[in-house]
Amino acid sequence: MTAAISAQSLHRTFGETVALNNLTFSVPEASILAVVGPDGAGKTTLLRILAGILNADSGTVQISGDDYSHIFESKKADIGYMPQRFGLYEDLTVQENIDFFADLFSVKGEQRRTRVQRLLQFSRMDPFTDRLAGKLSGGMKQKLGLACALIHNPKILLLDEPTNGVDPVSRREFWRLLYDLNRDGTTIVISSSYMDEAERASRFLLLHKGNIITEGEPAQIRANFHQAVYELTPEDARVAKEKLNSDSPFLSISLFGKSLHIAANREMQLERVTEAISSKGVSVESLREIIPSFEDIYIGLSQEH
Amino acid sequence: MPELAVDVTNLRRDFGKFTAVNNITFQVNRGEIFGFLGPNGAGKSTTIRMLCGLLKPSSGSGTVAGFDIMKESEKIKSRIGYMSQKFSLYQTLTVEENLNFYAGVYLMDSNLHAEKKRTYFAETVLGQLRDSLVADLPAGTRQLLALFCAIQHEPEIIFLDEPTAGVDPLSRRYFWEQINKLSDHGVTIFVTTHYLDEAEECNRIGMIFNGTLSAIGEPDELKRTRFTGRIYKFDSRDPWESADHLRGRADIDDVVLFGSELHVTLKPNANFDKITAAISAVDPTAQNITAIDPTLEDLFIALINEGQR
């Protein structure tokens, strides 16, 4: 199968800063790739290069097997891109914004009528067509942004942190829209600072200072993760964390609500883990090994780099 | 200092015909971390602005830090810190100059300010960036600086309006460590967030929908008392098909996809055995059907659905 996107040795610098350091990866057709990483990791730069609005210093991008440098404008139209601050016109209505993007991409006639209708229904924006974009709530703005990015029916959708500041209900709805699109064959690349969104994607790419720390399917990434993670629910998690932190044999101790996640080398025997915890005066009664979440993996891999 | 940091009764604010906040009554104890949750446009920011003395309530009464919200807004302002969603850092000033500027606004004692800066610079990435322009900082670092600008004068109560939006997971953890430390020192934290995993760390939370307070209490208590459904998860090779079939059922409230995993929320009176049988019938690839505890996000969504019914 041809990959929807295939990047070879992508390199990009800004002055002395290396934003992307020789990245090679590919995104299979009809998959959802979550790009995750701290501030300044290179997420936005990567998406802008994939969208064809920023050039790499070196390296190549292929879209459905064709080299980017040979892609004619018609092929670029296969890509929909929603930047972090999407350029909606706040003093235009929902309908006018969609019309504007339809004009921009020369979507005309009957096709335009049906597509606009479908997008309005699918984003549940149809009751609000006359509302000014500036008067929409955060979640609705993002849905309108998505509708505008979809007006030309792209095969590949690039979304740069589309759910920042969006409430949980709208976020769930947004993801339902993404799954519907994906089911119809759209390939999606989405950057996010929400780890639960990384769990929802079919592939995961962790960027750190322009380098790929890990990349692949969730199951594969979990299997390759070389830390064991234990959950402990002590009476007072913060006090216990304090105690365990001093002179700790563990790789990291993180607060998850009222529990602690304790990461240790896989080689460390359960017996020694138990011993190390109880020697600090913390009860091990609730200790159990868990399947690491993406947040655990993120913490583990980020701290190594 | 009073035991109640915030104590308001029937607080209301109208904008023309629109009621943004509709007669809310609640208290926040001194030194606690209070999470104020709700969808976009529910009235969170309007409430915060009224509590900070920046917006006059249409009606209602109450106190913040012991002062009357209707009559003593100037006294309130001098005792609180407020970090708004778009906190005004000066883009063309450096990190240190921004801290200096806000120290001036709050007439901070110079010794105390020097000590605060020493701590912030020693403990965080801001140390290496003290001479950098704010315009050049990544979003997470900027939020951290905004937090320090809002708290360096040691206010009794701090209002944080979505302080961690768009901040990466590790920075968010650091941010919350700071919040916990402040609370240990008796500072009251009033915080809004859309990351409900953060809300799990709050001592108490309030949930506001359409201007009305619909739940208030400790996270665990609310999950126990207000979440009436049950949630099961299972793995599937064809999660979409499964979701389609299950969504239509009368005994199922909600079906959410997480990659190849499905979370199914049952209605309170639903029969689990029937649903298990139904799942196996529509999806032969279904595996590992297990009960899971509801998260605050599950509760949040259930309460909204309840309100819309």
Coordinates of C-alpha atoms in Angstrom, one line a residue:
Chain A
M1 CA 0.0 0.0 0.0
T2 CA 1.2 3.5 -0.8
A3 CA 1.7 5.7 2.2
A4 CA -0.5 8.9 2.2
I5 CA 2.5 10.8 3.4
S6 CA 6.1 9.8 3.4
A7 CA 8.8 12.0 4.7
Q8 CA 12.5 11.4 4.1
S9 CA 15.2 13.1 6.1
L10 CA 13.2 16.3 6.6
H11 CA 15.5 19.0 7.9
R12 CA 14.7 22.6 8.8
T13 CA 16.5 25.3 10.7
F14 CA 15.6 28.8 11.7
G15 CA 18.8 30.7 12.2
E16 CA 20.8 28.6 14.6
T17 CA 17.8 26.6 15.9
V18 CA 17.3 23.2 14.4
A19 CA 13.5 22.9 14.3
L20 CA 13.4 19.5 12.6
N21 CA 16.4 17.2 12.6
N22 CA 16.4 14.7 9.7
L23 CA 12.9 13.3 10.2
T24 CA 11.9 10.1 8.4
F25 CA 8.5 8.6 8.8
S26 CA 5.4 7.7 6.9
V27 CA 1.7 7.9 7.5
P28 CA -0.3 5.0 6.1
E29 CA -3.4 5.8 4.1
A30 CA -6.6 6.2 6.2
S31 CA -4.8 6.3 9.5
I32 CA -4.8 9.0 12.2
L33 CA -1.4 10.1 13.3
A34 CA -1.1 12.1 16.6
V35 CA 1.9 14.3 16.8
V36 CA 2.8 15.1 20.4
G37 CA 5.7 16.9 22.1
P38 CA 6.5 19.8 24.4
D39 CA 6.6 23.5 23.3
G40 CA 9.1 24.1 20.6
A41 CA 9.5 20.4 19.7
G42 CA 8.8 21.3 16.0
K43 CA 5.1 20.2 15.7
T44 CA 3.9 23.3 13.9
T45 CA 6.9 23.4 11.6
L46 CA 6.4 19.8 10.7
L47 CA 2.7 20.4 9.8
R48 CA 3.5 23.5 7.9
I49 CA 6.0 21.6 5.8
L50 CA 3.5 18.8 5.2
A51 CA 0.9 21.4 4.1
G52 CA 3.3 22.7 1.6
I53 CA 3.4 26.3 3.0
L54 CA 6.9 26.1 4.3
N55 CA 9.9 24.6 2.6
A56 CA 12.3 22.2 4.3
D57 CA 16.0 23.0 4.0
S58 CA 16.6 19.5 2.8
G59 CA 14.7 16.2 2.5
T60 CA 11.6 15.2 0.7
V61 CA 7.9 14.8 1.2
Q62 CA 5.8 12.5 -0.9
I63 CA 2.1 12.7 -1.0
S64 CA 0.4 9.5 -2.2
G65 CA 3.7 8.5 -3.8
D66 CA 4.4 11.7 -5.6
D67 CA 7.3 13.9 -4.8
Y68 CA 6.3 17.3 -3.3
S69 CA 8.4 19.2 -5.7
H70 CA 6.5 17.7 -8.6
I71 CA 3.1 18.2 -7.1
F72 CA 0.9 20.4 -9.2
E73 CA -1.5 22.7 -7.6
S74 CA -4.3 20.2 -8.4
K75 CA -2.6 17.7 -6.2
K76 CA -2.0 20.2 -3.4
A77 CA -5.8 20.5 -3.3
D78 CA -5.8 17.0 -1.8
I79 CA -4.6 18.5 1.4
G80 CA -6.7 20.3 4.0
Y81 CA -4.8 22.3 6.6
M82 CA -6.1 23.9 9.8
P83 CA -3.5 26.0 11.4
Q84 CA -3.4 26.7 15.2
R85 CA -5.1 30.1 14.7
F86 CA -7.4 29.4 11.9
G87 CA -8.2 32.4 9.8
L88 CA -11.9 32.6 10.3
Y89 CA -13.5 36.0 9.5
E90 CA -15.0 37.0 12.8
D91 CA -17.3 39.7 11.2
L92 CA -18.7 37.2 8.7
T93 CA -21.4 34.7 9.5
V94 CA -20.9 31.0 9.6
Q95 CA -22.5 30.6 6.1
E96 CA -20.3 33.5 4.7
N97 CA -17.1 31.9 6.1
I98 CA -17.9 28.6 4.4
D99 CA -18.9 30.3 1.2
F100 CA -15.6 32.2 1.2
F101 CA -13.6 29.0 1.5
A102 CA -15.7 27.4 -1.2
D103 CA -14.9 30.3 -3.5
L104 CA -11.2 30.1 -2.6
F105 CA -11.1 26.4 -3.6
S106 CA -13.4 27.0 -6.6
V107 CA -16.0 24.6 -5.4
K108 CA -19.0 25.3 -7.6
G109 CA -22.5 24.5 -8.6
E110 CA -24.4 21.5 -7.4
Q111 CA -21.3 20.0 -5.8
R112 CA -21.0 23.1 -3.7
R113 CA -24.6 23.1 -2.6
T114 CA -24.5 19.5 -1.4
R115 CA -21.1 19.7 0.2
V116 CA -21.9 22.8 2.2
Q117 CA -25.2 21.2 3.3
R118 CA -23.4 18.0 4.4
L119 CA -20.6 19.9 6.3
L120 CA -23.2 22.0 8.1
Q121 CA -25.1 18.9 9.2
F122 CA -22.1 16.9 10.0
S123 CA -20.7 19.6 12.2
R124 CA -24.1 20.4 13.6
M125 CA -23.7 24.0 12.7
D126 CA -26.9 24.2 10.6
P127 CA -28.9 26.0 13.2
F128 CA -26.2 28.7 13.4
T129 CA -25.6 29.7 9.8
D130 CA -26.5 33.3 10.4
R131 CA -24.4 33.7 13.5
L132 CA -21.2 35.8 13.3
A133 CA -18.1 33.7 13.6
G134 CA -16.8 36.1 16.3
K135 CA -19.8 35.3 18.5
L136 CA -19.3 31.5 18.4
S137 CA -18.0 29.6 21.5
G138 CA -14.5 28.2 21.3
G139 CA -15.7 24.7 20.4
M140 CA -18.0 25.9 17.7
K141 CA -15.3 28.1 16.2
Q142 CA -13.1 25.0 15.9
K143 CA -15.8 23.0 14.3
L144 CA -16.4 25.8 11.8
G145 CA -12.7 25.9 11.1
L146 CA -12.8 22.2 10.4
A147 CA -15.8 22.6 8.1
C148 CA -13.9 25.3 6.2
A149 CA -10.8 23.1 5.9
L150 CA -12.9 20.3 4.5
I151 CA -14.9 22.2 1.9
H152 CA -12.7 21.0 -1.0
N153 CA -12.9 17.4 0.1
P154 CA -9.3 16.8 0.9
K155 CA -7.9 13.2 1.2
I156 CA -5.4 14.3 3.8
L157 CA -6.2 16.5 6.7
L158 CA -3.6 18.3 8.8
L159 CA -4.8 19.8 12.1
D160 CA -2.5 21.9 14.3
E161 CA -3.7 21.6 17.9
P162 CA -7.4 22.0 16.9
T163 CA -8.8 21.3 20.4
N164 CA -6.9 23.8 22.6
G165 CA -9.2 25.5 25.0
V166 CA -12.1 23.4 23.7
D167 CA -14.4 21.9 26.4
P168 CA -14.6 18.1 26.9
V169 CA -18.1 17.8 25.3
S170 CA -17.0 19.6 22.1
R171 CA -13.8 17.7 22.1
R172 CA -15.7 14.4 22.1
E173 CA -17.9 15.7 19.3
F174 CA -14.9 16.9 17.3
W175 CA -13.3 13.5 17.6
R176 CA -16.5 11.9 16.4
L177 CA -16.3 14.0 13.3
L178 CA -12.7 13.0 12.8
Y179 CA -13.6 9.3 13.1
D180 CA -16.4 9.7 10.6
L181 CA -14.0 11.4 8.1
N182 CA -11.3 8.7 8.8
R183 CA -13.8 6.0 8.2
D184 CA -14.5 7.5 4.8
G185 CA -10.8 7.1 4.0
T186 CA -9.4 10.5 5.0
T187 CA -5.9 10.4 6.4
I188 CA -5.5 12.7 9.4
V189 CA -2.4 14.2 11.1
I190 CA -3.2 16.0 14.3
S191 CA -1.0 17.7 16.8
S192 CA -2.2 17.9 20.4
S193 CA -1.2 18.6 24.0
Y194 CA -3.9 16.2 25.2
M195 CA -2.6 12.8 25.9
D196 CA -6.1 11.2 25.7
E197 CA -6.2 12.3 22.1
A198 CA -2.9 10.6 21.4
E199 CA -4.6 7.4 22.8
R200 CA -7.5 7.9 20.3
A201 CA -5.2 8.0 17.2
S202 CA -4.1 4.9 15.3
R203 CA -0.5 6.1 15.3
F204 CA 1.6 8.2 17.6
L205 CA 4.7 10.3 17.0
L206 CA 6.6 11.9 19.8
L207 CA 8.7 14.9 18.9
H208 CA 11.4 16.4 21.1
K209 CA 13.6 19.2 20.0
G210 CA 13.1 18.4 16.4
N211 CA 13.8 14.6 16.8
I212 CA 11.5 11.7 16.7
I213 CA 11.6 10.0 20.1
T214 CA 9.2 7.3 19.2
E215 CA 6.8 6.5 16.4
G216 CA 4.3 3.8 15.5
E217 CA 1.1 2.1 16.5
P218 CA 0.0 2.3 20.1
A219 CA 0.4 -1.4 20.8
Q220 CA 3.9 -1.4 19.4
I221 CA 4.9 1.7 21.3
R222 CA 3.6 0.2 24.6
A223 CA 5.5 -3.0 23.9
N224 CA 8.8 -1.1 23.2
F225 CA 8.5 1.1 26.3
H226 CA 11.2 -0.2 28.5
Q227 CA 9.9 1.0 31.9
A228 CA 7.5 -0.8 34.2
V229 CA 4.8 1.4 35.7
Y230 CA 3.2 0.8 39.1
E231 CA 0.2 2.4 40.5
L232 CA -0.1 3.2 44.2
T233 CA -3.0 4.9 45.9
P234 CA -1.8 6.0 49.4
E235 CA -3.8 7.9 51.9
D236 CA -2.2 11.2 50.9
A237 CA -0.6 10.9 47.5
R238 CA 1.3 14.2 47.7
V239 CA 2.9 13.4 51.0
A240 CA 3.8 9.9 49.8
K241 CA 5.3 11.4 46.6
E242 CA 7.5 13.7 48.8
K243 CA 8.7 10.7 50.9
L244 CA 9.5 8.6 47.9
N245 CA 11.3 11.4 46.0
S246 CA 14.2 11.6 48.4
D247 CA 17.0 9.3 47.3
S248 CA 14.7 7.4 45.0
P249 CA 15.7 4.3 43.1
F250 CA 12.8 5.0 40.7
L251 CA 12.9 6.7 37.3
S252 CA 9.9 9.0 38.0
I253 CA 7.0 9.4 40.4
S254 CA 4.0 11.3 39.0
L255 CA 0.7 12.3 40.5
F256 CA -2.4 11.0 38.7
G257 CA -5.4 12.4 40.6
K258 CA -5.3 10.6 44.0
S259 CA -2.8 8.0 42.8
L260 CA 0.9 7.9 42.1
H261 CA 2.4 6.3 39.0
I262 CA 5.9 5.0 39.8
A263 CA 8.1 4.2 36.9
A264 CA 11.0 1.7 37.4
N265 CA 13.5 -0.2 35.3
R266 CA 12.0 -3.4 34.0
E267 CA 14.9 -5.2 35.5
M268 CA 13.9 -4.1 39.0
Q269 CA 12.2 -7.0 40.7
L270 CA 8.7 -6.4 42.2
E271 CA 10.2 -7.4 45.5
R272 CA 12.7 -4.6 45.4
V273 CA 10.1 -2.1 44.3
T274 CA 7.9 -3.1 47.2
E275 CA 10.9 -2.9 49.6
A276 CA 12.0 0.5 48.3
I277 CA 8.5 1.9 48.9
S278 CA 7.9 0.5 52.3
S279 CA 11.4 1.5 53.5
K280 CA 10.2 5.1 53.0
G281 CA 7.3 4.5 55.3
V282 CA 4.7 4.4 52.6
S283 CA 2.1 1.5 52.6
V284 CA 2.4 -0.8 49.6
E285 CA -1.1 -2.3 50.1
S286 CA -2.5 -0.8 46.9
L287 CA 0.5 -1.4 44.7
R288 CA -0.1 -3.0 41.3
E289 CA 1.6 -3.0 38.0
I290 CA -0.4 -1.3 35.2
I291 CA -0.3 -1.0 31.5
P292 CA 1.5 2.4 30.9
S293 CA -0.7 5.1 29.6
F294 CA 0.5 7.5 26.9
E295 CA 1.1 10.1 29.5
D296 CA 3.4 7.6 31.4
I297 CA 5.2 6.9 28.1
Y298 CA 5.4 10.7 27.4
I299 CA 6.9 11.4 30.8
G300 CA 9.3 8.4 30.6
L301 CA 10.6 9.2 27.2
S302 CA 10.8 13.0 27.6
Q303 CA 12.8 12.8 30.7
E304 CA 15.4 10.7 29.0
H305 CA 16.0 13.4 26.4
Chain B
M1 CA -8.5 36.3 57.6
P2 CA -12.0 34.9 57.1
E3 CA -12.5 31.1 56.8
L4 CA -14.4 31.5 53.6
A5 CA -12.3 33.0 50.8
V6 CA -15.4 33.3 48.6
D7 CA -19.0 33.4 49.9
V8 CA -21.6 34.5 47.4
T9 CA -25.4 34.2 47.3
N10 CA -27.6 34.5 44.2
L11 CA -24.9 36.0 42.1
R12 CA -26.3 37.0 38.7
R13 CA -25.2 38.9 35.6
D14 CA -27.2 39.8 32.6
F15 CA -25.9 41.1 29.3
G16 CA -28.9 42.6 27.6
K17 CA -31.5 39.8 27.4
F18 CA -28.8 37.2 27.9
T19 CA -28.3 35.8 31.4
A20 CA -24.6 34.8 31.6
V21 CA -24.7 33.8 35.3
N22 CA -28.0 32.9 36.8
N23 CA -28.3 33.2 40.6
I24 CA -25.4 31.0 41.7
T25 CA -24.7 30.5 45.4
F26 CA -21.5 28.8 46.6
Q27 CA -18.6 29.0 49.0
V28 CA -14.8 28.4 48.7
N29 CA -12.8 27.6 51.8
R30 CA -9.6 29.3 52.6
G31 CA -6.5 27.4 51.3
E32 CA -8.4 25.0 49.1
I33 CA -8.0 24.4 45.4
F34 CA -11.4 25.0 43.8
G35 CA -11.9 23.8 40.3
F36 CA -14.6 25.7 38.3
L37 CA -15.7 23.6 35.3
G38 CA -18.1 24.1 32.5
P39 CA -18.4 24.1 28.7
N40 CA -17.3 27.1 26.6
G41 CA -19.7 29.9 27.1
A42 CA -21.2 28.5 30.4
G43 CA -20.4 31.6 32.5
K44 CA -17.0 30.7 34.0
S45 CA -15.1 33.9 33.0
T46 CA -18.0 36.1 33.8
T47 CA -18.2 34.7 37.3
I48 CA -14.5 35.1 37.8
R49 CA -14.6 38.7 36.6
M50 CA -17.4 39.4 39.1
L51 CA -15.5 37.8 42.0
C52 CA -12.3 39.8 41.1
G53 CA -14.2 43.1 41.3
L54 CA -13.8 43.7 37.5
L55 CA -17.5 43.4 36.6
K56 CA -20.4 44.5 38.6
P57 CA -23.0 41.8 39.3
S58 CA -26.6 42.6 38.1
S59 CA -27.8 41.3 41.5
G60 CA -26.7 39.1 44.4
S61 CA -24.5 39.6 47.4
G62 CA -21.4 38.1 49.0
T63 CA -17.8 38.5 49.9
V64 CA -14.4 37.7 48.5
A65 CA -11.5 37.7 51.0
G66 CA -14.0 39.1 53.5
F67 CA -14.9 42.2 51.5
D68 CA -18.3 43.0 49.9
I69 CA -18.3 42.3 46.2
M70 CA -20.9 45.1 45.6
K71 CA -19.2 47.9 47.5
E72 CA -15.6 47.0 48.2
S73 CA -14.2 45.9 44.8
E74 CA -11.0 48.1 45.2
K75 CA -10.2 46.3 48.5
I76 CA -10.8 42.9 46.8
K77 CA -8.5 43.8 44.0
S78 CA -5.5 44.5 46.3
R79 CA -5.8 41.0 47.9
I80 CA -6.2 38.8 44.9
G81 CA -4.1 37.6 41.9
Y82 CA -5.9 37.1 38.6
M83 CA -4.5 35.4 35.6
S84 CA -7.0 35.8 32.7
Q85 CA -7.2 33.6 29.6
K86 CA -5.2 36.2 27.7
F87 CA -3.0 37.5 30.4
S88 CA -1.3 40.7 29.3
L89 CA 2.4 40.1 29.3
Y90 CA 4.4 42.7 27.5
Q91 CA 5.7 41.1 24.3
T92 CA 8.5 43.6 23.8
L93 CA 9.8 43.4 27.3
T94 CA 12.0 40.6 28.7
V95 CA 11.0 38.0 31.2
E96 CA 12.6 39.9 34.1
E97 CA 11.2 43.2 32.9
N98 CA 7.7 41.8 33.0
L99 CA 8.1 40.5 36.6
N100 CA 9.5 44.0 37.5
F101 CA 6.6 45.7 35.9
Y102 CA 4.0 43.7 37.8
A103 CA 5.9 44.1 41.0
G104 CA 5.6 47.8 40.5
V105 CA 1.9 47.6 39.8
Y106 CA 1.3 45.8 43.1
L107 CA 3.8 48.1 45.0
M108 CA 5.8 45.0 46.1
D109 CA 8.5 45.3 48.7
S110 CA 11.8 45.2 46.8
N111 CA 13.4 42.6 49.1
L112 CA 10.5 40.3 48.7
H113 CA 10.5 40.8 44.9
A114 CA 14.2 40.0 44.7
E115 CA 13.7 36.8 46.7
K116 CA 10.8 35.7 44.5
K117 CA 12.8 36.3 41.3
R118 CA 15.7 34.3 42.8
T119 CA 13.4 31.4 43.5
Y120 CA 11.6 31.4 40.1
F121 CA 14.9 31.7 38.2
A122 CA 16.6 28.9 40.2
E123 CA 13.7 26.5 40.0
T124 CA 12.4 26.9 36.4
V125 CA 13.5 27.3 32.8
L126 CA 12.9 31.1 33.2
G127 CA 16.3 31.3 34.8
Q128 CA 18.0 30.7 31.4
L129 CA 15.4 33.0 29.7
R130 CA 15.4 36.0 32.0
D131 CA 16.7 38.3 29.3
S132 CA 14.6 36.8 26.5
L133 CA 11.7 38.8 25.0
V134 CA 8.3 37.4 25.9
A135 CA 7.4 37.3 22.2
D136 CA 10.1 34.6 21.7
L137 CA 8.9 32.3 24.5
P138 CA 7.0 29.1 23.7
A139 CA 3.3 29.0 24.9
G140 CA 3.9 26.9 28.0
T141 CA 6.8 29.1 29.3
R142 CA 4.7 32.2 28.7
Q143 CA 1.9 30.8 30.8
L144 CA 4.4 30.0 33.6
L145 CA 5.7 33.6 33.5
A146 CA 2.1 34.9 33.6
L147 CA 1.4 32.7 36.6
F148 CA 4.4 34.2 38.5
C149 CA 3.5 37.7 37.5
A150 CA 0.0 37.1 39.0
I151 CA 1.2 35.5 42.2
Q152 CA 4.6 37.1 43.1
H153 CA 2.9 39.7 45.4
E154 CA 1.6 36.8 47.5
P155 CA -2.2 37.4 47.2
E156 CA -4.6 35.6 49.5
I157 CA -6.7 34.3 46.6
I158 CA -5.6 33.5 43.1
F159 CA -8.0 33.3 40.2
L160 CA -6.6 31.3 37.2
D161 CA -8.7 31.2 34.0
E162 CA -7.7 28.3 31.9
P163 CA -4.0 28.7 32.8
T164 CA -2.8 25.5 31.1
A165 CA -4.7 25.7 27.7
G166 CA -2.2 24.4 25.1
V167 CA 0.5 23.7 27.6
D168 CA 2.3 20.3 27.1
P169 CA 1.9 17.5 29.7
L170 CA 5.2 18.0 31.6
S171 CA 4.8 21.8 31.9
R172 CA 1.3 21.2 33.1
R173 CA 2.6 19.0 35.8
Y174 CA 5.1 21.6 36.9
F175 CA 2.5 24.2 36.9
W176 CA 0.3 22.1 39.2
E177 CA 3.1 21.5 41.6
Q178 CA 3.3 25.3 42.0
I179 CA -0.4 25.5 42.5
N180 CA -0.2 22.8 45.2
K181 CA 2.6 24.5 47.0
L182 CA 0.7 27.8 47.1
S183 CA -2.3 25.9 48.6
D184 CA 0.0 24.4 51.2
H185 CA 0.9 27.9 52.3
G186 CA -2.8 28.8 52.8
V187 CA -3.4 30.5 49.5
T188 CA -6.8 29.9 48.0
I189 CA -6.8 28.8 44.3
F190 CA -9.8 29.3 42.1
V191 CA -9.1 27.6 38.7
T192 CA -10.9 26.9 35.5
T193 CA -9.7 24.2 33.2
H194 CA -10.8 22.0 30.3
Y195 CA -8.3 19.3 31.3
L196 CA -10.5 17.2 33.6
D197 CA -7.5 15.1 34.7
E198 CA -6.3 18.3 36.4
A199 CA -9.7 18.8 38.1
E200 CA -9.2 15.5 39.8
E201 CA -6.5 17.2 41.8
C202 CA -8.8 19.9 43.1
N203 CA -10.1 19.7 46.7
R204 CA -13.5 20.7 45.5
I205 CA -15.1 21.4 42.2
G206 CA -18.2 23.3 40.9
M207 CA -19.7 22.6 37.5
I208 CA -21.6 25.4 35.8
F209 CA -23.8 24.9 32.7
N210 CA -25.7 27.7 31.0
G211 CA -25.0 30.0 33.9
T212 CA -26.4 27.6 36.5
L213 CA -24.3 25.8 39.1
S214 CA -25.4 22.1 38.7
A215 CA -22.9 20.3 41.0
I216 CA -20.5 21.2 43.7
G217 CA -18.4 19.0 46.0
E218 CA -15.3 16.8 46.2
P219 CA -14.5 15.0 43.0
D220 CA -14.8 11.5 44.4
E221 CA -18.0 12.4 46.2
L222 CA -19.6 13.8 43.0
K223 CA -18.6 10.8 41.0
R224 CA -20.3 8.6 43.6
T225 CA -23.4 10.6 44.1
R226 CA -24.1 12.2 40.8
F227 CA -23.0 9.7 38.2
T228 CA -25.9 7.2 38.0
G229 CA -24.8 5.2 35.0
R230 CA -22.2 2.5 34.7
I231 CA -19.3 2.4 32.2
Y232 CA -17.9 -0.6 30.5
K233 CA -15.1 -0.8 28.1
F234 CA -14.1 -3.4 25.5
D235 CA -11.7 -3.9 22.7
S236 CA -12.9 -4.4 19.1
R237 CA -11.4 -4.9 15.7
D238 CA -14.3 -3.0 14.2
P239 CA -15.1 -0.3 16.7
W240 CA -17.0 1.8 14.2
E241 CA -19.5 -0.9 13.4
S242 CA -19.9 -1.7 17.0
A243 CA -20.5 2.0 18.0
D244 CA -23.1 2.4 15.2
H245 CA -25.1 -0.6 16.5
L246 CA -24.8 0.3 20.1
R247 CA -25.6 4.0 19.8
G248 CA -29.2 3.4 18.9
R249 CA -30.1 1.3 21.9
A250 CA -32.5 2.6 24.5
D251 CA -30.5 1.3 27.5
I252 CA -27.2 2.9 26.4
D253 CA -26.4 6.6 27.1
D254 CA -23.2 7.1 25.3
V255 CA -20.6 5.3 23.2
V256 CA -17.1 6.8 22.9
L257 CA -14.3 5.5 20.7
F258 CA -10.7 5.5 21.9
G259 CA -8.8 4.0 19.0
S260 CA -9.7 0.3 19.1
E261 CA -11.3 0.6 22.5
L262 CA -15.0 1.5 23.1
H263 CA -16.4 3.1 26.3
V264 CA -20.1 2.4 26.7
T265 CA -22.1 4.2 29.3
L266 CA -25.2 2.3 30.4
K267 CA -28.4 4.0 31.6
P268 CA -29.0 3.6 35.4
N269 CA -31.6 0.9 35.0
A270 CA -29.9 -1.0 32.2
N271 CA -29.4 -4.8 32.4
F272 CA -25.7 -5.6 32.0
D273 CA -26.1 -9.2 30.9
K274 CA -28.5 -8.1 28.1
I275 CA -26.0 -5.5 26.9
T276 CA -23.1 -8.0 27.1
A277 CA -25.1 -10.3 24.9
A278 CA -26.0 -7.5 22.6
I279 CA -22.3 -6.5 22.3
S280 CA -21.3 -10.0 21.4
A281 CA -24.1 -10.3 18.9
V282 CA -23.3 -7.2 17.0
D283 CA -19.5 -7.5 17.4
P284 CA -18.0 -11.0 17.4
T285 CA -14.5 -9.4 17.8
A286 CA -15.5 -7.8 21.1
Q287 CA -13.0 -8.7 23.8
N288 CA -12.3 -8.0 27.5
I289 CA -15.6 -6.4 28.5
T290 CA -14.7 -4.8 31.8
A291 CA -16.3 -2.2 34.2
I292 CA -14.3 1.0 34.6
D293 CA -14.7 3.8 37.1
P294 CA -16.1 7.0 35.7
T295 CA -13.7 9.9 35.3
L296 CA -14.7 13.5 36.0
E297 CA -15.0 13.9 32.2
D298 CA -17.6 11.1 32.2
L299 CA -19.5 12.9 34.9
F300 CA -19.2 16.2 33.2
I301 CA -20.7 14.8 30.0
A302 CA -23.4 12.9 31.8
L303 CA -24.5 16.1 33.7
I304 CA -24.7 18.1 30.4
N305 CA -26.7 15.4 28.7
E306 CA -29.0 15.4 31.7
G307 CA -29.4 19.1 31.5
Q308 CA -30.3 18.9 27.8
R309 CA -33.0 16.3 28.2

